[in-house]
PDB file of C-alpha atoms in Angstrom:
ATOM      1  CA  MET A   1      22.850  -6.316 -12.398  1.00 89.00           C
ATOM      2  CA  ARG A   2      25.078  -3.978 -14.396  1.00 93.00           C
ATOM      3  CA  CYS A   3      25.480  -0.337 -13.475  1.00 94.00           C
ATOM      4  CA  PRO A   4      22.834   1.783 -15.266  1.00 93.00           C
ATOM      5  CA  THR A   5      25.209   4.765 -15.376  1.00 94.00           C
ATOM      6  CA  CYS A   6      28.512   3.414 -16.689  1.00 94.00           C
ATOM      7  CA  ASN A   7      27.398  -0.094 -17.732  1.00 93.00           C
ATOM      8  CA  GLU A   8      30.918  -1.264 -16.886  1.00 88.00           C
ATOM      9  CA  ARG A   9      30.572  -3.405 -13.777  1.00 87.00           C
ATOM     10  CA  GLU A  10      28.162  -5.466 -11.760  1.00 94.00           C
ATOM     11  CA  LEU A  11      26.621  -3.668  -8.772  1.00 96.00           C
ATOM     12  CA  GLN A  12      27.708  -4.869  -5.339  1.00 96.00           C
ATOM     13  CA  ASP A  13      26.108  -4.712  -1.896  1.00 97.00           C
ATOM     14  CA  GLY A  14      27.112  -1.557  -0.086  1.00 97.00           C
ATOM     15  CA  SER A  15      25.656   1.578   1.418  1.00 97.00           C
ATOM     16  CA  THR A  16      24.935   5.162   0.483  1.00 97.00           C
ATOM     17  CA  LYS A  17      23.875   8.347   2.201  1.00 97.00           C
ATOM     18  CA  LEU A  18      20.324   9.538   1.570  1.00 97.00           C
ATOM     19  CA  HIS A  19      19.807  13.294   1.814  1.00 97.00           C
ATOM     20  CA  SER A  20      16.864  15.659   1.689  1.00 97.00           C
ATOM     21  CA  GLU A  21      16.603  19.399   2.263  1.00 97.00           C
ATOM     22  CA  VAL A  22      13.197  20.818   3.186  1.00 97.00           C
ATOM     23  CA  ALA A  23      12.533  24.393   4.290  1.00 95.00           C
ATOM     24  CA  GLY A  24      16.196  24.970   5.100  1.00 94.00           C
ATOM     25  CA  GLN A  25      16.503  21.789   7.188  1.00 95.00           C
ATOM     26  CA  ASN A  26      18.877  19.033   6.128  1.00 97.00           C
ATOM     27  CA  PHE A  27      18.097  15.384   6.747  1.00 97.00           C
ATOM     28  CA  SER A  28      20.327  12.396   6.048  1.00 97.00           C
ATOM     29  CA  ALA A  29      20.531   8.677   6.721  1.00 97.00           C
ATOM     30  CA  GLU A  30      22.815   5.808   5.825  1.00 97.00           C
ATOM     31  CA  ALA A  31      21.027   3.159   3.750  1.00 97.00           C
ATOM     32  CA  SER A  32      21.915  -0.177   2.221  1.00 96.00           C
ATOM     33  CA  ALA A  33      22.239   0.001  -1.543  1.00 97.00           C
ATOM     34  CA  LEU A  34      23.682  -1.630  -4.604  1.00 96.00           C
ATOM     35  CA  VAL A  35      26.860   0.268  -5.486  1.00 96.00           C
ATOM     36  CA  CYS A  36      28.958   0.347  -8.643  1.00 95.00           C
ATOM     37  CA  PRO A  37      32.651  -0.168  -7.792  1.00 94.00           C
ATOM     38  CA  ASN A  38      33.584   1.619 -11.031  1.00 94.00           C
ATOM     39  CA  CYS A  39      31.663   4.932 -10.957  1.00 94.00           C
ATOM     40  CA  GLY A  40      30.164   4.924  -7.444  1.00 94.00           C
ATOM     41  CA  GLU A  41      26.551   5.029  -8.638  1.00 95.00           C
ATOM     42  CA  SER A  42      24.193   3.627  -6.003  1.00 96.00           C
ATOM     43  CA  LEU A  43      20.709   2.187  -6.246  1.00 96.00           C
ATOM     44  CA  VAL A  44      18.438   2.201  -3.202  1.00 97.00           C
ATOM     45  CA  ASP A  45      15.352   0.006  -2.848  1.00 97.00           C
ATOM     46  CA  GLY A  46      12.137   2.011  -3.277  1.00 96.00           C
ATOM     47  CA  LYS A  47      10.816   0.913   0.117  1.00 96.00           C
ATOM     48  CA  VAL A  48      13.979   2.211   1.803  1.00 97.00           C
ATOM     49  CA  GLN A  49      13.550   5.560   0.041  1.00 96.00           C
ATOM     50  CA  GLU A  50       9.876   5.712   1.074  1.00 95.00           C
ATOM     51  CA  ARG A  51      10.807   4.970   4.703  1.00 95.00           C
ATOM     52  CA  PHE A  52      13.424   7.729   4.631  1.00 97.00           C
ATOM     53  CA  GLU A  53      10.866  10.217   3.295  1.00 97.00           C
ATOM     54  CA  LEU A  54       8.348   9.144   5.933  1.00 96.00           C
ATOM     55  CA  GLU A  55      10.903   9.684   8.705  1.00 96.00           C
ATOM     56  CA  VAL A  56      11.777  13.120   7.304  1.00 97.00           C
ATOM     57  CA  ALA A  57       8.047  13.941   7.186  1.00 97.00           C
ATOM     58  CA  TRP A  58       7.711  12.846  10.822  1.00 95.00           C
ATOM     59  CA  LYS A  59      10.533  15.207  11.864  1.00 96.00           C
ATOM     60  CA  LEU A  60       8.884  18.023   9.902  1.00 96.00           C
ATOM     61  CA  ALA A  61       5.562  17.393  11.672  1.00 95.00           C
ATOM     62  CA  PHE A  62       7.067  18.835  14.870  1.00 92.00           C
ATOM     63  CA  GLY A  63       8.143  22.086  13.260  1.00 89.00           C
ATOM     64  CA  PRO A  64       6.108  25.225  12.915  1.00 93.00           C
ATOM     65  CA  PRO A  65       3.257  24.876  10.397  1.00 96.00           C
ATOM     66  CA  ALA A  66       4.551  25.960   7.004  1.00 97.00           C
ATOM     67  CA  GLY A  67       3.781  25.243   3.369  1.00 97.00           C
ATOM     68  CA  GLU A  68       6.960  23.504   2.182  1.00 97.00           C
ATOM     69  CA  PRO A  69       6.972  20.914   4.998  1.00 98.00           C
ATOM     70  CA  PHE A  70       3.222  20.398   4.480  1.00 98.00           C
ATOM     71  CA  ARG A  71       3.828  19.635   0.790  1.00 98.00           C
ATOM     72  CA  PHE A  72       6.647  17.221   1.667  1.00 98.00           C
ATOM     73  CA  MET A  73       4.407  15.386   4.178  1.00 97.00           C
ATOM     74  CA  ARG A  74       1.572  15.188   1.638  1.00 97.00           C
ATOM     75  CA  LYS A  75       3.872  13.749  -1.001  1.00 97.00           C
ATOM     76  CA  ALA A  76       5.450  11.312   1.481  1.00 97.00           C
ATOM     77  CA  LEU A  77       1.944   9.915   1.973  1.00 95.00           C
ATOM     78  CA  GLY A  78       1.349   9.772  -1.773  1.00 94.00           C
ATOM     79  CA  LEU A  79      -1.634  12.128  -1.599  1.00 95.00           C
ATOM     80  CA  LYS A  80      -2.662  14.519  -4.346  1.00 97.00           C
ATOM     81  CA  ALA A  81      -3.464  18.115  -3.417  1.00 97.00           C
ATOM     82  CA  GLU A  82      -7.055  17.544  -4.570  1.00 97.00           C
ATOM     83  CA  THR A  83      -7.426  14.606  -2.168  1.00 94.00           C
ATOM     84  CA  VAL A  84      -6.083  16.668   0.725  1.00 96.00           C
ATOM     85  CA  ALA A  85      -8.450  19.509  -0.188  1.00 96.00           C
ATOM     86  CA  ASP A  86     -11.418  17.119  -0.098  1.00 92.00           C
ATOM     87  CA  LEU A  87     -10.332  15.654   3.249  1.00 91.00           C
ATOM     88  CA  LEU A  88      -9.905  19.090   4.799  1.00 93.00           C
ATOM     89  CA  GLN A  89     -13.059  20.460   3.184  1.00 91.00           C
ATOM     90  CA  THR A  90     -11.236  23.214   1.381  1.00 96.00           C
ATOM     91  CA  THR A  91     -10.243  23.889  -2.211  1.00 97.00           C
ATOM     92  CA  PRO A  92      -7.184  22.659  -4.120  1.00 97.00           C
ATOM     93  CA  GLU A  93      -6.327  26.333  -4.626  1.00 98.00           C
ATOM     94  CA  THR A  94      -6.153  26.846  -0.862  1.00 98.00           C
ATOM     95  CA  VAL A  95      -3.853  23.826  -0.487  1.00 98.00           C
ATOM     96  CA  SER A  96      -1.663  25.230  -3.261  1.00 98.00           C
ATOM     97  CA  ARG A  97      -1.533  28.641  -1.578  1.00 98.00           C
ATOM     98  CA  TRP A  98      -0.555  27.035   1.750  1.00 98.00           C
ATOM     99  CA  GLU A  99       2.177  25.018   0.072  1.00 98.00           C
ATOM    100  CA  THR A 100       3.602  27.981  -1.843  1.00 97.00           C
ATOM    101  CA  GLY A 101       3.399  30.340   1.133  1.00 96.00           C
ATOM    102  CA  LYS A 102       0.928  32.684  -0.542  1.00 98.00           C
ATOM    103  CA  ILE A 103      -1.362  32.389   2.474  1.00 97.00           C
ATOM    104  CA  ARG A 104      -0.654  31.377   6.048  1.00 97.00           C
ATOM    105  CA  MET A 105      -0.613  27.615   6.667  1.00 96.00           C
ATOM    106  CA  ASP A 106      -3.660  26.448   8.618  1.00 96.00           C
ATOM    107  CA  ALA A 107      -2.322  24.949  11.869  1.00 95.00           C
ATOM    108  CA  LYS A 108      -5.213  22.475  12.174  1.00 95.00           C
ATOM    109  CA  ALA A 109      -4.650  21.181   8.640  1.00 96.00           C
ATOM    110  CA  TYR A 110      -0.949  20.818   9.447  1.00 97.00           C
ATOM    111  CA  ALA A 111      -1.779  18.865  12.609  1.00 94.00           C
ATOM    112  CA  LEU A 112      -4.078  16.517  10.678  1.00 94.00           C
ATOM    113  CA  MET A 113      -1.334  15.863   8.133  1.00 95.00           C
ATOM    114  CA  ALA A 114       1.011  15.072  11.026  1.00 94.00           C
ATOM    115  CA  MET A 115      -1.541  12.575  12.371  1.00 92.00           C
ATOM    116  CA  MET A 116      -1.644  10.829   8.989  1.00 91.00           C
ATOM    117  CA  ILE A 117       2.163  10.592   9.085  1.00 93.00           C
ATOM    118  CA  LEU A 118       1.931   9.104  12.595  1.00 91.00           C
ATOM    119  CA  ASP A 119      -0.652   6.562  11.403  1.00 89.00           C
ATOM    120  CA  ARG A 120       1.680   5.433   8.620  1.00 88.00           C
ATOM    121  CA  ARG A 121       4.692   5.221  10.958  1.00 88.00           C
ATOM    122  CA  ARG A 122       2.744   3.083  13.400  1.00 86.00           C
ATOM    123  CA  GLY A 123       1.851   0.723  10.596  1.00 82.00           C
ATOM    124  CA  ARG A 124      -1.871   1.403  10.752  1.00 71.00           C
ATOM    125  CA  GLY A 125      -1.808   2.961   7.327  1.00 60.00           C
ATOM    126  CA  TRP A 126      -2.619   6.585   6.634  1.00 56.00           C
ATOM    127  CA  LYS A 127      -6.239   5.675   5.985  1.00 66.00           C
ATOM    128  CA  THR A 128      -7.056   5.683   9.704  1.00 81.00           C
ATOM    129  CA  THR A 129      -7.071   9.475   9.903  1.00 84.00           C
ATOM    130  CA  GLN A 130      -8.098   9.827   6.278  1.00 79.00           C
ATOM    131  CA  ASN A 131     -11.136   7.596   6.750  1.00 78.00           C
ATOM    132  CA  TYR A 132     -12.206   9.615   9.783  1.00 79.00           C
ATOM    133  CA  LEU A 133     -11.925  12.868   7.806  1.00 82.00           C
ATOM    134  CA  THR A 134     -13.818  11.317   4.884  1.00 79.00           C
ATOM    135  CA  GLU A 135     -16.617  10.195   7.216  1.00 79.00           C
ATOM    136  CA  LEU A 136     -16.859  13.696   8.672  1.00 77.00           C
ATOM    137  CA  ALA A 137     -17.071  15.204   5.185  1.00 73.00           C
ATOM    138  CA  ASN A 138     -19.728  12.677   4.151  1.00 75.00           C
ATOM    139  CA  GLN A 139     -21.770  13.312   7.305  1.00 70.00           C
ATOM    140  CA  ASP A 140     -21.664  17.026   6.581  1.00 56.00           C
ATOM    141  CA  GLN A 141     -22.884  16.411   3.023  1.00 53.00           C
ATOM    142  CA  GLN A 142     -25.588  14.048   4.268  1.00 52.00           C
ATOM    143  CA  ARG A 143     -26.797  16.610   6.800  1.00 51.00           C
ATOM    144  CA  GLN A 144     -27.132  19.142   4.048  1.00 51.00           C
ATOM    145  CA  ALA A 145     -28.957  16.652   1.820  1.00 50.00           C
ATOM    146  CA  GLN A 146     -31.343  15.449   4.537  1.00 52.00           C
ATOM    147  CA  VAL A 147     -32.835  18.756   5.581  1.00 51.00           C
ATOM    148  CA  ASP A 148     -36.605  18.224   5.676  1.00 56.00           C
ATOM    149  CA  LEU A 149     -39.027  20.849   6.877  1.00 65.00           C
ATOM    150  CA  GLY A 150     -41.996  18.478   6.803  1.00 69.00           C
ATOM    151  CA  HIS A 151     -45.390  20.153   6.730  1.00 66.00           C
ATOM    152  CA  VAL A 152     -45.186  23.827   7.515  1.00 63.00           C
ATOM    153  CA  ALA A 153     -48.304  25.011   9.242  1.00 62.00           C
TER     154      ALA A 153
END
């Protein structure tokens, strides 16, 4: 494969440093990559990048609840804000306000996001916690829909 940046040379096996900065915290890791010997451009496999982001999200899960780390964790799981709002039985606007720091981050919502990160790290898939939250939301809706007063005397 030729370098997509300089198009001069074939890429070779090598390594590169991955880096991410979230809420003033710096994270880095060495990763295998294809590297251009001419310009130094490096290409990292998507699964390696996803694993790096998941590990960063896991480190963030132990910090104080805050919007920017919450957003990073959500994105590391590939969840839309609307999906998170549904799972947490809140509005997308509330999720947005948490993530932008306009309102205080809900500690319980932060803890649930951390549990979804843990599920993914353990290989169970994030749906373990998500399915539980979905079932709770559905039960709540069903309870509301099934109210029956019967015959009132």
